[in-house]
Short mmCIF file of C-alpha atoms and ligand atoms in Angstrom, two decimals:
data_model
loop_
_atom_site.label_atom_id
_atom_site.label_comp_id
_atom_site.label_asym_id
_atom_site.label_seq_id
_atom_site.Cartn_x
_atom_site.Cartn_y
_atom_site.Cartn_z
CA MET A 1 21.34 -108.05 37.81
CA LYS A 2 18.06 -109.89 38.58
CA PRO A 3 17.38 -112.84 36.24
CA LEU A 4 14.44 -111.41 34.27
CA ASN A 5 16.24 -108.09 33.77
CA LYS A 6 18.99 -109.91 31.90
CA ILE A 7 16.37 -110.71 29.28
CA LEU A 8 14.26 -107.54 29.52
CA ILE A 9 17.10 -105.02 29.68
CA ASN A 10 20.16 -106.83 28.27
CA ASN A 11 18.32 -109.03 25.72
CA ASP A 12 20.44 -111.99 26.86
CA THR A 13 19.88 -115.16 24.81
CA SER A 14 22.20 -117.43 26.79
CA PHE A 15 19.68 -118.52 29.42
CA ASN A 16 15.93 -118.69 30.03
CA PRO A 17 14.52 -117.58 33.36
CA ILE A 18 11.20 -119.12 34.42
CA TRP A 19 8.13 -118.05 36.35
CA ILE A 20 4.57 -119.22 35.82
CA MET A 21 1.28 -117.32 35.78
CA ARG A 22 -0.83 -118.34 38.80
CA GLN A 23 2.21 -120.05 40.31
CA ALA A 24 0.72 -119.23 43.71
CA GLY A 25 -2.63 -120.93 43.55
CA ARG A 26 -4.97 -123.85 43.82
CA TYR A 27 -2.65 -126.58 42.49
CA LEU A 28 -0.62 -126.21 45.73
CA PRO A 29 -2.00 -128.01 48.82
CA GLU A 30 -0.52 -125.35 51.11
CA PHE A 31 -2.49 -122.70 49.20
CA ARG A 32 -5.73 -124.72 49.33
CA LYS A 33 -5.36 -125.01 53.09
CA ILE A 34 -5.15 -121.23 53.58
CA ARG A 35 -7.89 -120.69 50.98
CA LYS A 36 -10.23 -123.10 52.81
CA GLU A 37 -9.81 -121.15 56.02
CA ASN A 38 -10.37 -117.88 54.12
CA PRO A 39 -13.44 -118.23 51.91
CA ASN A 40 -13.47 -114.52 51.05
CA PHE A 41 -10.90 -114.06 48.27
CA ILE A 42 -10.78 -110.24 48.47
CA ASN A 43 -10.15 -110.37 52.22
CA LEU A 44 -7.37 -112.85 51.58
CA CYS A 45 -5.74 -110.42 49.12
CA LEU A 46 -6.15 -107.71 51.78
CA ASN A 47 -4.40 -109.75 54.48
CA GLU A 48 -0.75 -108.83 53.96
CA ASN A 49 0.57 -111.64 56.16
CA LEU A 50 -1.33 -114.33 54.28
CA SER A 51 -1.00 -112.84 50.79
CA SER A 52 2.77 -112.44 51.19
CA GLU A 53 3.02 -115.99 52.55
CA ILE A 54 1.02 -117.33 49.56
CA THR A 55 3.24 -115.38 47.16
CA LEU A 56 6.32 -117.07 48.61
CA GLN A 57 4.89 -120.63 48.72
CA PRO A 58 5.95 -121.58 45.17
CA ILE A 59 9.34 -119.85 45.65
CA ARG A 60 10.06 -122.10 48.65
CA ARG A 61 9.20 -125.24 46.68
CA PHE A 62 10.62 -124.59 43.21
CA ASN A 63 13.65 -122.96 41.61
CA LEU A 64 11.68 -120.08 40.06
CA ASP A 65 13.25 -116.75 39.05
CA ALA A 66 10.44 -114.42 40.07
CA ALA A 67 7.58 -114.04 42.51
CA ILE A 68 4.31 -112.52 41.35
CA ILE A 69 2.36 -110.82 44.06
CA PHE A 70 -0.78 -112.69 45.17
CA SER A 71 -3.53 -110.22 44.40
CA ASP A 72 -6.01 -109.77 41.54
CA ILE A 73 -6.61 -107.36 38.67
CA LEU A 74 -10.08 -106.78 40.15
CA MET A 75 -8.59 -105.06 43.21
CA LEU A 76 -8.81 -101.92 41.05
CA PRO A 77 -12.64 -101.80 40.82
CA TYR A 78 -12.69 -102.86 44.47
CA GLY A 79 -10.46 -99.91 45.37
CA LEU A 80 -12.84 -97.64 43.45
CA GLY A 81 -15.71 -98.79 45.64
CA GLN A 82 -17.40 -101.18 43.21
CA LYS A 83 -18.55 -104.38 44.88
CA VAL A 84 -16.36 -107.38 43.87
CA GLU A 85 -16.95 -110.97 44.95
CA PHE A 86 -15.51 -114.30 43.81
CA VAL A 87 -18.22 -116.92 43.74
CA LYS A 88 -17.17 -120.57 43.82
CA ASP A 89 -17.66 -122.34 40.46
CA PHE A 90 -18.83 -119.06 38.92
CA GLY A 91 -15.91 -116.61 39.03
CA PRO A 92 -15.93 -112.88 39.69
CA LYS A 93 -19.25 -111.15 40.34
CA LEU A 94 -19.26 -107.35 40.45
CA GLY A 95 -21.86 -104.91 41.75
CA GLU A 96 -23.52 -102.22 39.65
CA LEU A 97 -21.04 -99.60 38.39
CA ASN A 98 -21.86 -96.15 39.72
CA LEU A 99 -20.06 -93.65 37.48
CA ASN A 100 -20.92 -90.62 39.61
CA TYR A 101 -19.41 -92.37 42.62
CA ILE A 102 -16.17 -93.61 41.04
CA ASP A 103 -15.73 -90.19 39.43
CA LYS A 104 -15.37 -88.69 42.91
CA VAL A 105 -13.07 -91.26 44.53
CA SER A 106 -9.82 -89.62 45.66
CA GLU A 107 -6.39 -91.17 45.19
CA ILE A 108 -5.94 -91.22 48.96
CA ASP A 109 -9.16 -93.19 49.50
CA PHE A 110 -8.21 -95.62 46.74
CA VAL A 111 -4.74 -96.29 48.15
CA GLN A 112 -6.09 -96.64 51.68
CA LYS A 113 -8.65 -99.21 50.57
CA ILE A 114 -6.11 -101.56 49.00
CA ASP A 115 -3.06 -100.60 51.08
CA PRO A 116 -2.43 -104.21 52.32
CA VAL A 117 -1.55 -105.15 48.72
CA TYR A 118 1.35 -102.68 48.90
CA LYS A 119 2.35 -103.87 52.37
CA ALA A 120 2.47 -107.43 51.02
CA ILE A 121 4.76 -106.32 48.18
CA GLN A 122 7.06 -104.67 50.74
CA LYS A 123 7.17 -107.87 52.78
CA VAL A 124 7.76 -110.11 49.78
CA SER A 125 10.37 -107.98 48.04
CA SER A 126 12.40 -107.51 51.21
CA ASP A 127 12.41 -111.25 52.04
CA PRO A 128 15.96 -112.68 51.68
CA ILE A 129 14.58 -115.56 49.57
CA LEU A 130 14.01 -112.99 46.78
CA ASN A 131 17.49 -111.47 46.93
CA ASN A 132 18.38 -112.72 43.47
CA LYS A 133 14.88 -112.92 42.07
CA ASN A 134 12.38 -110.47 40.62
CA THR A 135 9.20 -109.28 42.30
CA ILE A 136 6.50 -108.84 39.68
CA GLY A 137 3.68 -106.37 40.22
CA PHE A 138 0.77 -106.28 37.81
CA ILE A 139 -2.36 -104.55 36.60
CA GLY A 140 -5.26 -105.44 34.36
CA ALA A 141 -5.25 -103.44 31.13
CA PRO A 142 -7.93 -100.72 30.99
CA TRP A 143 -9.95 -102.63 28.37
CA THR A 144 -10.10 -105.88 30.37
CA LEU A 145 -11.01 -104.01 33.57
CA LEU A 146 -13.70 -102.08 31.72
CA VAL A 147 -15.17 -105.38 30.50
CA TYR A 148 -15.47 -106.71 34.06
CA MET A 149 -16.69 -103.39 35.48
CA ILE A 150 -19.50 -102.94 32.94
CA ASN A 151 -20.33 -106.58 32.33
CA GLN A 152 -20.18 -107.42 36.08
CA GLN A 153 -18.99 -110.94 35.30
CA SER A 154 -16.70 -112.78 32.92
CA PRO A 155 -17.64 -112.11 29.27
CA LYS A 156 -17.03 -115.80 28.62
CA ARG A 157 -20.33 -116.44 30.42
CA ASN A 158 -22.28 -113.67 28.81
CA LEU A 159 -21.62 -110.24 27.29
CA LYS A 160 -24.26 -107.65 28.20
CA LYS A 161 -26.47 -106.62 25.30
CA GLY A 162 -25.47 -103.24 23.88
CA PHE A 163 -22.08 -103.40 25.64
CA PHE A 164 -20.35 -101.38 22.94
CA GLU A 165 -23.17 -98.89 22.36
CA ASP A 166 -22.53 -96.10 24.87
CA LYS A 167 -19.16 -94.89 23.58
CA ILE A 168 -19.14 -91.77 25.75
CA LEU A 169 -19.69 -93.80 28.90
CA ILE A 170 -16.96 -96.27 27.88
CA ASN A 171 -14.46 -93.49 27.21
CA ARG A 172 -15.18 -91.77 30.52
CA ILE A 173 -14.68 -94.97 32.47
CA LEU A 174 -11.47 -95.78 30.57
CA LEU A 175 -10.00 -92.43 31.64
CA ILE A 176 -10.86 -93.04 35.30
CA ILE A 177 -9.39 -96.56 35.12
CA GLU A 178 -6.19 -95.24 33.52
CA LYS A 179 -5.76 -92.57 36.20
CA PHE A 180 -6.06 -95.08 39.06
CA LEU A 181 -3.94 -97.70 37.30
CA LYS A 182 -1.09 -95.19 37.34
CA VAL A 183 -1.58 -94.72 41.07
CA HIS A 184 -1.66 -98.51 41.49
CA ILE A 185 1.53 -98.98 39.45
CA LYS A 186 3.38 -96.22 41.35
CA ASN A 187 2.49 -97.69 44.72
CA GLN A 188 3.52 -101.20 43.68
CA VAL A 189 6.87 -99.94 42.38
CA ASP A 190 7.47 -97.82 45.50
CA SER A 191 6.78 -100.95 47.58
CA GLY A 192 9.40 -103.04 45.76
CA ALA A 193 7.89 -104.41 42.53
CA ASN A 194 10.69 -104.33 39.95
CA ILE A 195 8.70 -105.49 36.90
CA ILE A 196 5.11 -104.71 35.91
CA GLN A 197 3.02 -107.10 33.82
CA ILE A 198 -0.12 -105.82 32.10
CA PHE A 199 -2.84 -108.49 31.68
CA ASP A 200 -5.25 -107.83 28.81
CA SER A 201 -7.18 -111.08 28.99
CA TRP A 202 -10.06 -109.89 26.79
CA ALA A 203 -8.08 -108.08 24.07
CA GLY A 204 -9.37 -110.78 21.70
CA LEU A 205 -12.99 -109.58 22.00
CA LEU A 206 -12.37 -106.48 19.91
CA GLU A 207 -12.38 -105.94 16.16
CA GLU A 208 -9.36 -104.35 14.50
CA LYS A 209 -11.10 -100.98 14.07
CA ASP A 210 -11.68 -100.63 17.84
CA LEU A 211 -8.11 -101.44 18.90
CA PRO A 212 -6.67 -97.89 18.70
CA ASN A 213 -9.28 -96.43 21.04
CA TYR A 214 -9.72 -99.26 23.55
CA ILE A 215 -6.37 -101.05 23.55
CA TYR A 216 -3.51 -99.20 21.85
CA THR A 217 -3.97 -95.71 23.31
CA PRO A 218 -4.72 -96.58 26.95
CA THR A 219 -2.09 -99.37 27.02
CA LEU A 220 0.56 -97.15 25.45
CA ASN A 221 -0.08 -94.47 28.09
CA LEU A 222 0.45 -97.03 30.85
CA VAL A 223 3.50 -98.65 29.27
CA ASN A 224 5.10 -95.23 28.90
CA TYR A 225 4.22 -94.47 32.50
CA VAL A 226 5.93 -97.66 33.76
CA LYS A 227 8.98 -96.87 31.61
CA SER A 228 9.13 -93.37 33.11
CA LEU A 229 9.66 -95.07 36.49
CA ASN A 230 12.62 -97.01 35.01
CA ILE A 231 10.87 -100.35 35.43
CA PRO A 232 10.54 -102.98 32.67
CA VAL A 233 7.01 -103.78 31.50
CA ILE A 234 5.63 -107.01 30.01
CA CYS A 235 2.34 -107.02 28.05
CA PHE A 236 -0.01 -110.00 27.76
CA PRO A 237 -2.68 -109.05 25.20
CA ARG A 238 -4.37 -112.45 25.13
CA GLU A 239 -5.76 -113.51 21.74
CA ILE A 240 -4.96 -110.24 20.03
CA LYS A 241 -4.84 -110.94 16.29
CA ASN A 242 -1.72 -109.00 15.33
CA TYR A 243 1.14 -109.29 17.84
CA LYS A 244 3.62 -107.63 15.49
CA LYS A 245 1.53 -104.50 15.17
CA PHE A 246 0.83 -104.46 18.90
CA CYS A 247 4.58 -104.57 19.66
CA GLU A 248 5.41 -101.90 17.11
CA ILE A 249 2.84 -99.50 18.55
CA ILE A 250 3.16 -100.25 22.27
CA ARG A 251 6.88 -101.15 22.50
CA PRO A 252 6.79 -103.08 25.79
CA ASP A 253 10.02 -104.62 27.12
CA ALA A 254 8.58 -108.09 26.43
CA ILE A 255 5.46 -109.65 24.97
CA SER A 256 3.76 -112.62 26.65
CA ILE A 257 2.05 -114.99 24.19
CA ASP A 258 -0.93 -117.28 24.71
CA TYR A 259 -1.04 -120.92 23.63
CA ASN A 260 -3.00 -120.27 20.44
CA VAL A 261 -0.07 -118.31 19.04
CA ASP A 262 2.40 -120.07 16.75
CA PRO A 263 5.82 -119.53 18.41
CA LYS A 264 7.64 -120.13 15.08
CA GLU A 265 5.73 -117.24 13.52
CA ILE A 266 6.42 -115.00 16.54
CA VAL A 267 10.15 -115.63 16.54
CA LYS A 268 10.26 -114.62 12.87
CA THR A 269 8.20 -111.45 13.18
CA ILE A 270 8.90 -110.03 16.66
CA LYS A 271 12.15 -108.35 17.64
CA ILE A 272 11.58 -107.77 21.37
CA PRO A 273 11.92 -110.40 24.14
CA VAL A 274 9.13 -113.00 24.29
CA GLN A 275 7.56 -114.76 27.28
CA GLY A 276 5.34 -117.81 27.67
CA GLY A 277 3.30 -119.80 25.19
CA MET A 278 3.11 -123.42 26.30
CA ASN A 279 -0.38 -124.80 26.85
CA PRO A 280 -1.05 -125.31 30.61
CA LYS A 281 -2.80 -128.61 29.71
CA ILE A 282 0.60 -130.11 28.85
CA LEU A 283 1.26 -130.24 32.59
CA LEU A 284 -1.66 -132.68 32.88
CA SER A 285 0.01 -135.18 30.50
CA ASP A 286 3.17 -137.20 31.26
CA LYS A 287 6.80 -136.23 31.87
CA GLU A 288 7.95 -137.25 28.42
CA THR A 289 5.37 -135.07 26.66
CA LEU A 290 6.07 -132.22 29.07
CA LYS A 291 9.80 -132.33 28.38
CA LYS A 292 9.20 -132.51 24.64
CA GLU A 293 6.80 -129.55 24.60
CA ALA A 294 8.93 -127.35 26.91
CA SER A 295 12.00 -128.13 24.79
CA LYS A 296 10.06 -127.20 21.67
CA TYR A 297 9.62 -123.64 22.98
CA LEU A 298 13.22 -123.45 24.22
CA ASP A 299 14.50 -124.67 20.84
CA ILE A 300 12.42 -122.21 18.87
CA PHE A 301 13.57 -119.29 21.04
CA LYS A 302 17.18 -120.50 21.38
CA ASP A 303 18.59 -117.36 19.72
CA HIS A 304 15.90 -114.99 20.96
CA PRO A 305 15.61 -113.41 24.44
CA TYR A 306 12.98 -115.65 26.04
CA ILE A 307 11.36 -115.97 29.49
CA PHE A 308 9.77 -119.36 30.02
CA ASN A 309 6.12 -119.25 31.14
CA LEU A 310 2.80 -120.77 30.10
CA GLY A 311 0.26 -119.41 27.65
CA HIS A 312 -2.19 -118.87 30.52
CA GLY A 313 -2.35 -119.61 34.25
CA VAL A 314 -1.35 -123.02 35.66
CA LEU A 315 -4.49 -125.18 36.05
CA PRO A 316 -5.75 -126.06 39.55
CA GLU A 317 -5.65 -129.80 38.76
CA THR A 318 -1.88 -129.70 38.00
CA ASP A 319 0.32 -132.11 39.97
CA PRO A 320 3.02 -130.10 41.81
CA ASN A 321 5.51 -132.83 40.82
CA MET A 322 4.88 -132.09 37.17
CA PHE A 323 5.33 -128.39 37.90
CA GLU A 324 8.66 -129.17 39.53
CA TYR A 325 9.67 -131.34 36.58
CA LEU A 326 8.92 -128.44 34.24
CA VAL A 327 11.01 -125.96 36.25
CA ASN A 328 13.94 -128.39 36.34
CA THR A 329 13.62 -129.15 32.62
CA VAL A 330 13.91 -125.45 31.81
CA LYS A 331 16.78 -124.96 34.27
CA ASN A 332 18.74 -127.92 32.89
CA TYR A 333 18.12 -127.13 29.24
O1 CP3 B 401 -0.34 -115.12 38.66
C1 CP3 B 401 -0.41 -115.10 39.91
O2 CP3 B 401 -0.20 -116.10 40.61
C2 CP3 B 401 -0.67 -113.79 40.59
C3 CP3 B 401 -1.98 -113.55 41.09
C4 CP3 B 401 -3.09 -113.34 40.11
C5 CP3 B 401 -4.41 -113.78 40.35
N1 CP3 B 401 -5.19 -113.31 39.36
C6 CP3 B 401 -4.83 -114.57 41.51
C7 CP3 B 401 -6.11 -115.28 41.45
C8 CP3 B 401 -3.10 -112.65 38.90
C9 CP3 B 401 -1.95 -112.01 38.14
C10 CP3 B 401 -4.44 -112.63 38.44
C11 CP3 B 401 -4.84 -111.93 37.20
C12 CP3 B 401 -6.23 -112.00 36.75
N2 CP3 B 401 -7.36 -112.04 37.52
C13 CP3 B 401 -6.64 -111.96 35.40
C14 CP3 B 401 -5.70 -111.86 34.21
C15 CP3 B 401 -5.13 -113.18 33.84
C16 CP3 B 401 -6.17 -114.18 33.36
O3 CP3 B 401 -6.43 -115.11 34.10
O4 CP3 B 401 -6.70 -113.98 32.25
C17 CP3 B 401 -8.03 -112.02 35.37
C18 CP3 B 401 -8.92 -112.00 34.14
C19 CP3 B 401 -8.48 -112.06 36.73
C20 CP3 B 401 -9.87 -112.09 37.23
C21 CP3 B 401 -10.12 -113.35 37.95
N3 CP3 B 401 -9.64 -113.64 39.21
C22 CP3 B 401 -10.91 -114.44 37.54
C23 CP3 B 401 -11.61 -114.55 36.18
C24 CP3 B 401 -10.90 -115.37 38.57
C25 CP3 B 401 -11.73 -116.62 38.68
C26 CP3 B 401 -11.23 -117.69 37.80
C27 CP3 B 401 -10.41 -118.67 38.58
O5 CP3 B 401 -9.33 -119.03 38.12
O6 CP3 B 401 -10.88 -119.08 39.63
C28 CP3 B 401 -10.06 -114.87 39.59
C29 CP3 B 401 -9.73 -115.53 40.87
C30 CP3 B 401 -8.29 -115.73 41.19
N4 CP3 B 401 -7.31 -114.79 41.03
C31 CP3 B 401 -7.70 -116.90 41.74
C32 CP3 B 401 -6.33 -116.62 41.91
C33 CP3 B 401 -5.29 -117.53 42.50
C34 CP3 B 401 -8.44 -118.15 42.14
C35 CP3 B 401 -9.04 -117.86 43.46
C36 CP3 B 401 -9.45 -119.08 44.20
O7 CP3 B 401 -8.63 -119.66 44.93
O8 CP3 B 401 -10.62 -119.44 44.10
#
């Protein structure tokens, strides 16, 4: 059985597998080299030779238990024909959303447009280096994708005035997103992804009263869809206020927590396997602090099925030696 499945399916508490969000990324010099030669991020994701190579870079260096495919949640709007760019020192920049256009996109056109992502998953998952490791596919949750598609940039910069006003528009777009996310999940699984993680980075923007419509219902539909394919699913509803309620309604196979969450509270209130939590900034400190903080999470979850990860992506300024020290600390715990 693959290492993460021991936690997700068997609820094993005797060991803690490790993978790290953004483990393939800018903190690695070998990534920066490829990135420098490929200034267009979308084209890089659409180059199956390079994106599969980037996915495997951290696996070659460190004793990690899973690879996560090098792609982006914004490949979904891209596949629907919305313009998506990544601007240096700014982040994602999307074109105007044309509802009449995305309403008419066919599944075949969508799959054709982002097909190299699936080819990369095939390459990665069939590589012998991943024989005893998981290949993680992922999607953005409908709510987070909607935020980027309507807002056309990160809401941390600015949230469009009247964003929440046109409820009919929002609900129509959510349905289109959900339909194509299912197509995206199916194609990733058919290509060799054996876990799906759902990133809901902007779950924390909503008030309690809006959660059923924008988060619970669409996420539940997708979680149930992944389960129907017999694949475990991990949810990462960043900054959601009530993790217990989220887990009771959605019932994912594991819940990934961000670094603002108190792990002691989680271990008391949540029954399902937990992933992540440690602040990525700890990797910028010293080895002693890093060991202490990583051990804190491992101690708290000692009798709970737990996958080690961070509370958000690894920071670009992280020293790969510190990353290695973290992986070894978890492995030798
Ligand atoms: O975890 C992994 O290593 C897998 C690949 C992955 C990327 N993005 C690659 C990436 C995954 C799973 C994502 C998810 C993603 N993308 C999320 C959800 C998680 C989160 O961060 O909250 C979101 C919101 C996005 C959208 C996105 N993509 C943003 C906001 C940015 C710019 C911010 C930044 O870090 O530069 C990206 C770009 C991006 N996606 C990079 C990587 C490695 C950096 C690209 C570069 O080299 O410039």
